[in-house]
Short mmCIF file of C-alpha atoms and ligand atoms in Angstrom, two decimals:
data_model
loop_
_atom_site.label_atom_id
_atom_site.label_comp_id
_atom_site.label_asym_id
_atom_site.label_seq_id
_atom_site.Cartn_x
_atom_site.Cartn_y
_atom_site.Cartn_z
CA MET A 1 3.03 -30.60 -10.23
CA SER A 2 2.49 -27.42 -12.20
CA SER A 3 5.51 -25.77 -10.64
CA ARG A 4 7.58 -23.35 -12.70
CA ARG A 5 10.40 -23.65 -10.22
CA PRO A 6 13.69 -22.57 -11.80
CA SER A 7 16.69 -24.88 -11.45
CA SER A 8 18.94 -22.04 -10.37
CA VAL A 9 18.56 -18.64 -8.78
CA THR A 10 20.62 -15.50 -8.26
CA ILE A 11 20.77 -13.99 -4.82
CA ARG A 12 21.72 -10.37 -4.63
CA GLU A 13 23.22 -9.55 -1.28
CA VAL A 14 21.82 -6.30 0.09
CA GLY A 15 23.17 -6.56 3.64
CA PRO A 16 25.86 -3.88 3.38
CA ARG A 17 23.18 -1.35 2.38
CA ASP A 18 19.72 -2.48 3.48
CA GLY A 19 21.10 -4.18 6.57
CA PHE A 20 23.50 -1.57 7.89
CA GLN A 21 21.03 1.19 7.13
CA ASN A 22 18.77 -0.31 9.77
CA GLU A 23 21.44 -0.83 12.40
CA PRO A 24 21.12 1.38 15.47
CA GLU A 25 24.83 2.15 15.60
CA ILE A 26 27.21 3.25 12.89
CA ILE A 27 29.39 0.38 11.76
CA PRO A 28 33.07 1.21 11.25
CA THR A 29 34.06 1.53 7.59
CA ASP A 30 36.77 -1.12 7.77
CA GLU A 31 34.29 -3.64 9.21
CA LYS A 32 31.94 -2.99 6.30
CA ILE A 33 34.79 -3.48 3.87
CA ARG A 34 35.77 -6.70 5.59
CA LEU A 35 32.21 -8.05 5.37
CA ILE A 36 31.80 -7.14 1.70
CA ASN A 37 35.12 -8.81 0.89
CA SER A 38 33.97 -11.89 2.72
CA LEU A 39 30.63 -11.91 0.85
CA GLY A 40 32.60 -11.74 -2.39
CA ARG A 41 34.60 -14.79 -1.31
CA ALA A 42 31.38 -16.62 -0.37
CA GLY A 43 30.37 -16.52 -4.04
CA PHE A 44 27.91 -13.62 -4.28
CA LYS A 45 28.00 -12.22 -7.79
CA ARG A 46 25.93 -9.16 -7.00
CA ILE A 47 26.35 -7.08 -3.89
CA GLU A 48 24.62 -3.84 -2.99
CA VAL A 49 27.31 -1.85 -1.25
CA ALA A 50 26.33 1.79 -0.88
CA SER A 51 23.58 4.37 -1.03
CA PHE A 52 23.97 7.97 -2.13
CA VAL A 53 21.47 9.44 0.26
CA ARG A 54 22.38 12.60 2.14
CA PRO A 55 24.73 11.70 5.01
CA ASP A 56 22.66 13.74 7.48
CA VAL A 57 19.63 11.60 6.61
CA LEU A 58 21.41 8.26 6.86
CA PRO A 59 24.69 8.63 8.75
CA GLN A 60 25.05 4.82 8.77
CA LEU A 61 25.82 4.97 5.04
CA ALA A 62 27.80 8.21 4.88
CA ASP A 63 31.03 6.33 4.14
CA GLY A 64 29.78 4.85 0.84
CA VAL A 65 32.55 6.29 -1.30
CA GLU A 66 35.18 5.16 1.17
CA VAL A 67 33.70 1.64 1.12
CA LEU A 68 33.51 1.55 -2.69
CA LYS A 69 37.11 2.62 -3.08
CA ASN A 70 38.53 0.08 -0.66
CA ILE A 71 36.66 -3.16 -1.15
CA ASP A 72 38.41 -6.01 -2.84
CA VAL A 73 36.10 -8.57 -4.43
CA PRO A 74 36.59 -10.97 -7.36
CA GLY A 75 36.46 -9.28 -10.77
CA ASP A 76 33.20 -10.93 -11.79
CA VAL A 77 31.23 -9.46 -8.87
CA SER A 78 28.78 -6.76 -9.89
CA LEU A 79 28.63 -3.97 -7.32
CA MET A 80 25.46 -1.98 -6.94
CA VAL A 81 24.65 1.41 -5.49
CA LEU A 82 21.30 2.91 -4.57
CA ILE A 83 20.51 6.39 -5.92
CA PRO A 84 17.72 8.39 -4.26
CA ASN A 85 17.69 11.52 -6.45
CA SER A 86 19.59 13.57 -9.03
CA LYS A 87 21.82 15.12 -6.40
CA GLY A 88 22.74 11.63 -5.21
CA LEU A 89 23.44 10.64 -8.79
CA ASP A 90 25.78 13.64 -9.24
CA ASN A 91 27.77 12.36 -6.29
CA ALA A 92 27.64 8.74 -7.41
CA LEU A 93 28.92 9.58 -10.88
CA LYS A 94 32.01 11.20 -9.40
CA VAL A 95 33.13 7.70 -8.44
CA ARG A 96 31.50 5.91 -11.35
CA GLU A 97 34.44 3.60 -11.97
CA TYR A 98 33.95 1.78 -8.67
CA TYR A 99 30.61 0.08 -9.35
CA HIS A 100 28.59 -1.53 -12.14
CA GLU A 101 24.89 -1.10 -11.42
CA ALA A 102 22.76 1.75 -10.17
CA SER A 103 19.36 1.35 -8.59
CA ILE A 104 16.60 3.94 -8.65
CA PHE A 105 13.46 3.50 -6.58
CA VAL A 106 9.97 4.60 -5.67
CA SER A 107 7.30 3.48 -3.21
CA SER A 108 4.07 2.26 -4.72
CA SER A 109 2.31 3.95 -1.81
CA GLU A 110 1.93 7.72 -2.06
CA THR A 111 2.12 8.16 1.72
CA HIS A 112 5.15 5.92 2.19
CA ASN A 113 6.94 7.66 -0.67
CA MET A 114 6.22 11.05 0.88
CA LYS A 115 7.42 9.94 4.31
CA ASN A 116 10.48 8.25 2.85
CA ILE A 117 11.76 10.83 0.36
CA ASN A 118 9.34 13.74 0.75
CA ARG A 119 8.07 13.73 -2.82
CA THR A 120 4.99 12.48 -4.62
CA VAL A 121 5.17 9.29 -6.65
CA ALA A 122 4.73 11.32 -9.86
CA GLU A 123 7.61 13.67 -8.93
CA THR A 124 9.79 10.70 -8.08
CA MET A 125 9.02 8.92 -11.35
CA SER A 126 9.81 11.99 -13.43
CA ASP A 127 13.14 12.44 -11.63
CA ASP A 128 13.78 8.69 -11.98
CA LYS A 129 13.23 8.97 -15.73
CA VAL A 130 15.89 11.66 -16.03
CA MET A 131 18.27 9.69 -13.81
CA ALA A 132 17.66 6.52 -15.82
CA LYS A 133 18.88 8.28 -18.98
CA ARG A 134 22.02 9.51 -17.27
CA ILE A 135 22.75 6.11 -15.70
CA LEU A 136 22.37 4.30 -19.01
CA ALA A 137 24.47 6.94 -20.79
CA GLU A 138 27.29 6.07 -18.36
CA GLY A 139 27.14 2.46 -19.49
CA LEU A 140 25.88 1.29 -16.12
CA LYS A 141 23.25 -1.41 -15.64
CA LEU A 142 19.98 0.18 -14.54
CA ASP A 143 17.93 -1.44 -11.79
CA ALA A 144 14.73 -0.19 -10.23
CA VAL A 145 13.11 -1.03 -6.92
CA ILE A 146 9.48 -0.61 -5.91
CA ALA A 147 9.03 -0.40 -2.15
CA THR A 148 5.82 -1.40 -0.35
CA SER A 149 4.90 -3.59 -3.33
CA PHE A 150 2.85 -5.98 -1.20
CA GLY A 151 1.19 -3.55 1.18
CA CYS A 152 1.81 -0.32 3.01
CA PRO A 153 1.53 0.39 6.74
CA TYR A 154 -0.13 3.76 5.96
CA GLU A 155 -2.33 2.87 3.02
CA GLY A 156 -2.98 -0.83 3.44
CA ARG A 157 -3.42 -2.82 0.26
CA ILE A 158 -1.75 -1.42 -2.83
CA PRO A 159 -3.53 -2.49 -6.01
CA LEU A 160 -1.42 -4.92 -8.00
CA ASP A 161 -2.17 -2.89 -11.09
CA ARG A 162 -0.62 0.23 -9.59
CA VAL A 163 2.59 -1.61 -8.67
CA LEU A 164 2.92 -3.28 -12.06
CA GLY A 165 2.10 0.01 -13.80
CA LEU A 166 5.12 1.58 -12.07
CA ALA A 167 7.21 -1.46 -13.02
CA GLU A 168 6.21 -1.03 -16.67
CA GLN A 169 7.29 2.61 -16.53
CA PHE A 170 10.67 1.55 -15.14
CA ALA A 171 11.00 -0.99 -17.94
CA GLU A 172 10.30 1.82 -20.43
CA PHE A 173 13.02 3.90 -18.75
CA GLY A 174 15.41 1.05 -19.59
CA ALA A 175 15.60 -0.89 -16.33
CA THR A 176 16.67 -4.46 -17.00
CA GLU A 177 15.87 -5.52 -13.48
CA ILE A 178 13.00 -4.53 -11.23
CA GLY A 179 12.91 -5.46 -7.57
CA PHE A 180 9.70 -5.69 -5.59
CA GLY A 181 10.20 -5.03 -1.90
CA ASP A 182 7.98 -6.18 0.93
CA THR A 183 9.25 -3.25 2.94
CA THR A 184 7.34 -3.88 6.15
CA GLY A 185 6.63 -7.59 5.84
CA MET A 186 2.97 -7.53 4.81
CA ALA A 187 3.12 -10.15 2.03
CA ASN A 188 1.73 -13.66 2.32
CA PRO A 189 2.60 -16.68 0.15
CA ALA A 190 -0.75 -16.81 -1.67
CA TYR A 191 -0.61 -13.15 -2.68
CA VAL A 192 3.05 -13.45 -3.65
CA ALA A 193 2.17 -16.27 -6.07
CA ASP A 194 -0.62 -14.23 -7.69
CA PHE A 195 1.55 -11.12 -7.75
CA PHE A 196 4.55 -12.67 -9.47
CA ALA A 197 2.48 -14.74 -11.88
CA ALA A 198 0.95 -11.46 -13.11
CA ALA A 199 4.27 -9.61 -13.03
CA LEU A 200 6.07 -12.26 -15.09
CA GLU A 201 3.32 -12.07 -17.68
CA ARG A 202 3.27 -8.28 -17.89
CA LEU A 203 7.01 -7.71 -17.84
CA PRO A 204 8.55 -10.18 -20.29
CA GLY A 205 12.30 -9.94 -20.66
CA VAL A 206 12.75 -8.01 -17.40
CA GLU A 207 14.52 -9.67 -14.51
CA LEU A 208 12.13 -9.58 -11.57
CA THR A 209 13.62 -9.66 -8.11
CA ALA A 210 11.77 -10.57 -4.95
CA HIS A 211 12.84 -8.93 -1.72
CA PHE A 212 11.12 -10.04 1.45
CA HIS A 213 11.32 -8.86 5.00
CA ASN A 214 10.69 -11.36 7.72
CA THR A 215 8.71 -9.02 9.95
CA ARG A 216 5.97 -11.56 10.57
CA GLY A 217 7.99 -14.70 10.02
CA GLN A 218 6.68 -15.32 6.51
CA GLY A 219 9.77 -14.34 4.58
CA LEU A 220 10.93 -17.83 3.58
CA ALA A 221 7.40 -18.97 2.76
CA ASN A 222 7.05 -15.92 0.51
CA ALA A 223 10.37 -16.68 -1.17
CA TYR A 224 9.28 -20.28 -1.76
CA SER A 225 6.04 -19.06 -3.25
CA ALA A 226 7.83 -16.66 -5.62
CA LEU A 227 10.22 -19.43 -6.62
CA GLU A 228 7.39 -21.81 -7.48
CA VAL A 229 5.83 -19.39 -9.98
CA GLY A 230 9.17 -18.89 -11.69
CA VAL A 231 11.02 -16.06 -9.92
CA SER A 232 14.76 -16.70 -10.07
CA SER A 233 16.16 -13.53 -8.56
CA PHE A 234 16.16 -12.68 -4.88
CA GLY A 235 17.58 -9.79 -2.90
CA GLU A 236 18.38 -10.78 0.64
CA LEU A 237 20.34 -10.02 3.69
CA GLY A 238 23.21 -12.22 4.72
CA GLY A 239 25.12 -11.87 7.89
CA CYS A 240 23.02 -9.33 9.65
CA PRO A 241 19.34 -9.71 10.28
CA VAL A 242 18.65 -6.55 12.23
CA HIS A 243 18.10 -6.27 15.95
CA ALA A 244 15.24 -7.96 17.74
CA GLY A 245 11.80 -6.48 17.20
CA SER A 246 12.65 -4.61 14.04
CA THR A 247 11.84 -5.51 10.47
CA GLY A 248 14.76 -7.60 9.31
CA ASN A 249 14.99 -9.34 5.99
CA ILE A 250 15.17 -13.06 5.59
CA SER A 251 18.76 -13.97 6.25
CA THR A 252 20.51 -15.07 3.10
CA GLU A 253 21.99 -18.16 4.73
CA ASP A 254 18.50 -19.49 5.54
CA LEU A 255 17.34 -18.81 1.98
CA VAL A 256 20.45 -20.49 0.55
CA SER A 257 19.91 -23.46 2.83
CA MET A 258 16.29 -23.87 1.73
CA PHE A 259 17.00 -23.50 -1.99
CA GLU A 260 20.02 -25.80 -1.98
CA GLU A 261 18.12 -28.47 -0.03
CA MET A 262 15.38 -28.22 -2.69
CA GLY A 263 17.95 -28.81 -5.42
CA VAL A 264 17.85 -25.22 -6.63
CA ASP A 265 21.36 -24.02 -7.41
CA THR A 266 22.34 -20.71 -5.75
CA GLY A 267 25.97 -20.77 -6.83
CA LEU A 268 26.85 -20.09 -3.22
CA ASP A 269 28.79 -22.01 -0.64
CA LEU A 270 26.51 -22.17 2.39
CA ASN A 271 29.38 -22.73 4.80
CA ARG A 272 31.09 -19.60 3.58
CA VAL A 273 27.87 -17.59 3.75
CA ILE A 274 27.47 -18.71 7.37
CA GLU A 275 31.10 -17.77 7.95
CA SER A 276 30.38 -14.23 6.67
CA ALA A 277 27.37 -14.08 8.95
CA ARG A 278 29.53 -15.07 11.92
CA GLU A 279 32.00 -12.32 11.07
CA ALA A 280 29.16 -9.81 11.02
CA GLN A 281 28.00 -11.21 14.33
CA ALA A 282 31.43 -10.65 15.79
CA PHE A 283 31.71 -7.00 14.85
CA LEU A 284 28.10 -6.17 15.62
CA GLY A 285 28.77 -7.59 19.03
CA ARG A 286 25.53 -9.52 19.33
CA LYS A 287 23.99 -12.79 18.26
CA LEU A 288 22.15 -12.80 14.95
CA THR A 289 18.88 -14.59 14.65
CA SER A 290 19.32 -16.63 11.49
CA HIS A 291 18.52 -20.31 11.91
CA SER A 292 21.46 -21.48 9.85
CA ILE A 293 23.98 -19.77 12.10
CA LEU A 294 22.57 -21.67 15.05
CA ALA A 295 21.94 -25.04 13.43
CA GLY A 296 24.50 -25.09 10.63
CA PRO A 297 23.82 -26.70 7.24
CA VAL A 298 21.73 -29.88 7.08
CA ASP A 299 24.00 -32.87 7.56
CA TRP A 300 22.85 -35.86 5.51
CA THR A 301 25.68 -38.16 6.58
CA GLY A 302 23.76 -39.16 9.67
CA THR A 303 26.92 -39.08 11.76
CA LEU A 304 25.20 -37.43 14.69
CA ALA A 305 22.80 -40.37 15.02
CA ALA A 306 25.73 -42.70 15.64
CA HIS A 307 26.63 -41.07 18.95
ZN1 ZN B 401 14.63 -4.29 2.46
#
């Protein structure tokens, strides 16, 4: 087989930000803190915990500073925050000592970018360049995220060259990691393979992260496809796939289950990840849809067959 499958992967947990942002209700701050602490115990080394968007735009994440100041995770966990603009960065830098990485972002689609943050892609990139300098000057790790990398609901196909061109600009700004988001679940496994094969070639030395939504049930297949061409970094959502009918991510526990069964080391304890998911389930007050919560980890002892 000509697989470039890595023997281990890193899974960045984005649930406390990407997940809660999409929840219909506002989750109490202490529940968020409890979940992040539990994710830290489950073995996640990178957790996205807050976003510095204006609280009137995203009230679900208005308590970011409160969350940052009160979480208690092992010392080797890298905490990440998402920064939408220079104003957000001003606010984020006031509490700079509470996190380690800052993420800047853009949509590869002009229309999606405009609808999302009300600026053109060019305006966003020039602001991102200024922010990148400030973030690096603070000694923080700089990450960048490109939304709608695999297709846009308003513009349809986004040329691969446009997405990778933006990624190259981010690399020039000093980003050591670039995440490609399938924001509305339009990717398919064949395109994902072509996409990441090209990305890995054009962006040597940059950590490339795949982030898939499971909108059309192809999230895990897309993750498998990215893995097979050599992607070893994934950003996923543990504990809280969003409510029925909306565009949830793949749940981390299902991704962990698949990778570990394939012999790919995630560094995570699946039972503990499922435990975190159950905690989230309890405070969200509804059943989550991940398969691993329902079925549990694969049991190879065959004990069930004996009954
Ligand atoms: Zn997402």
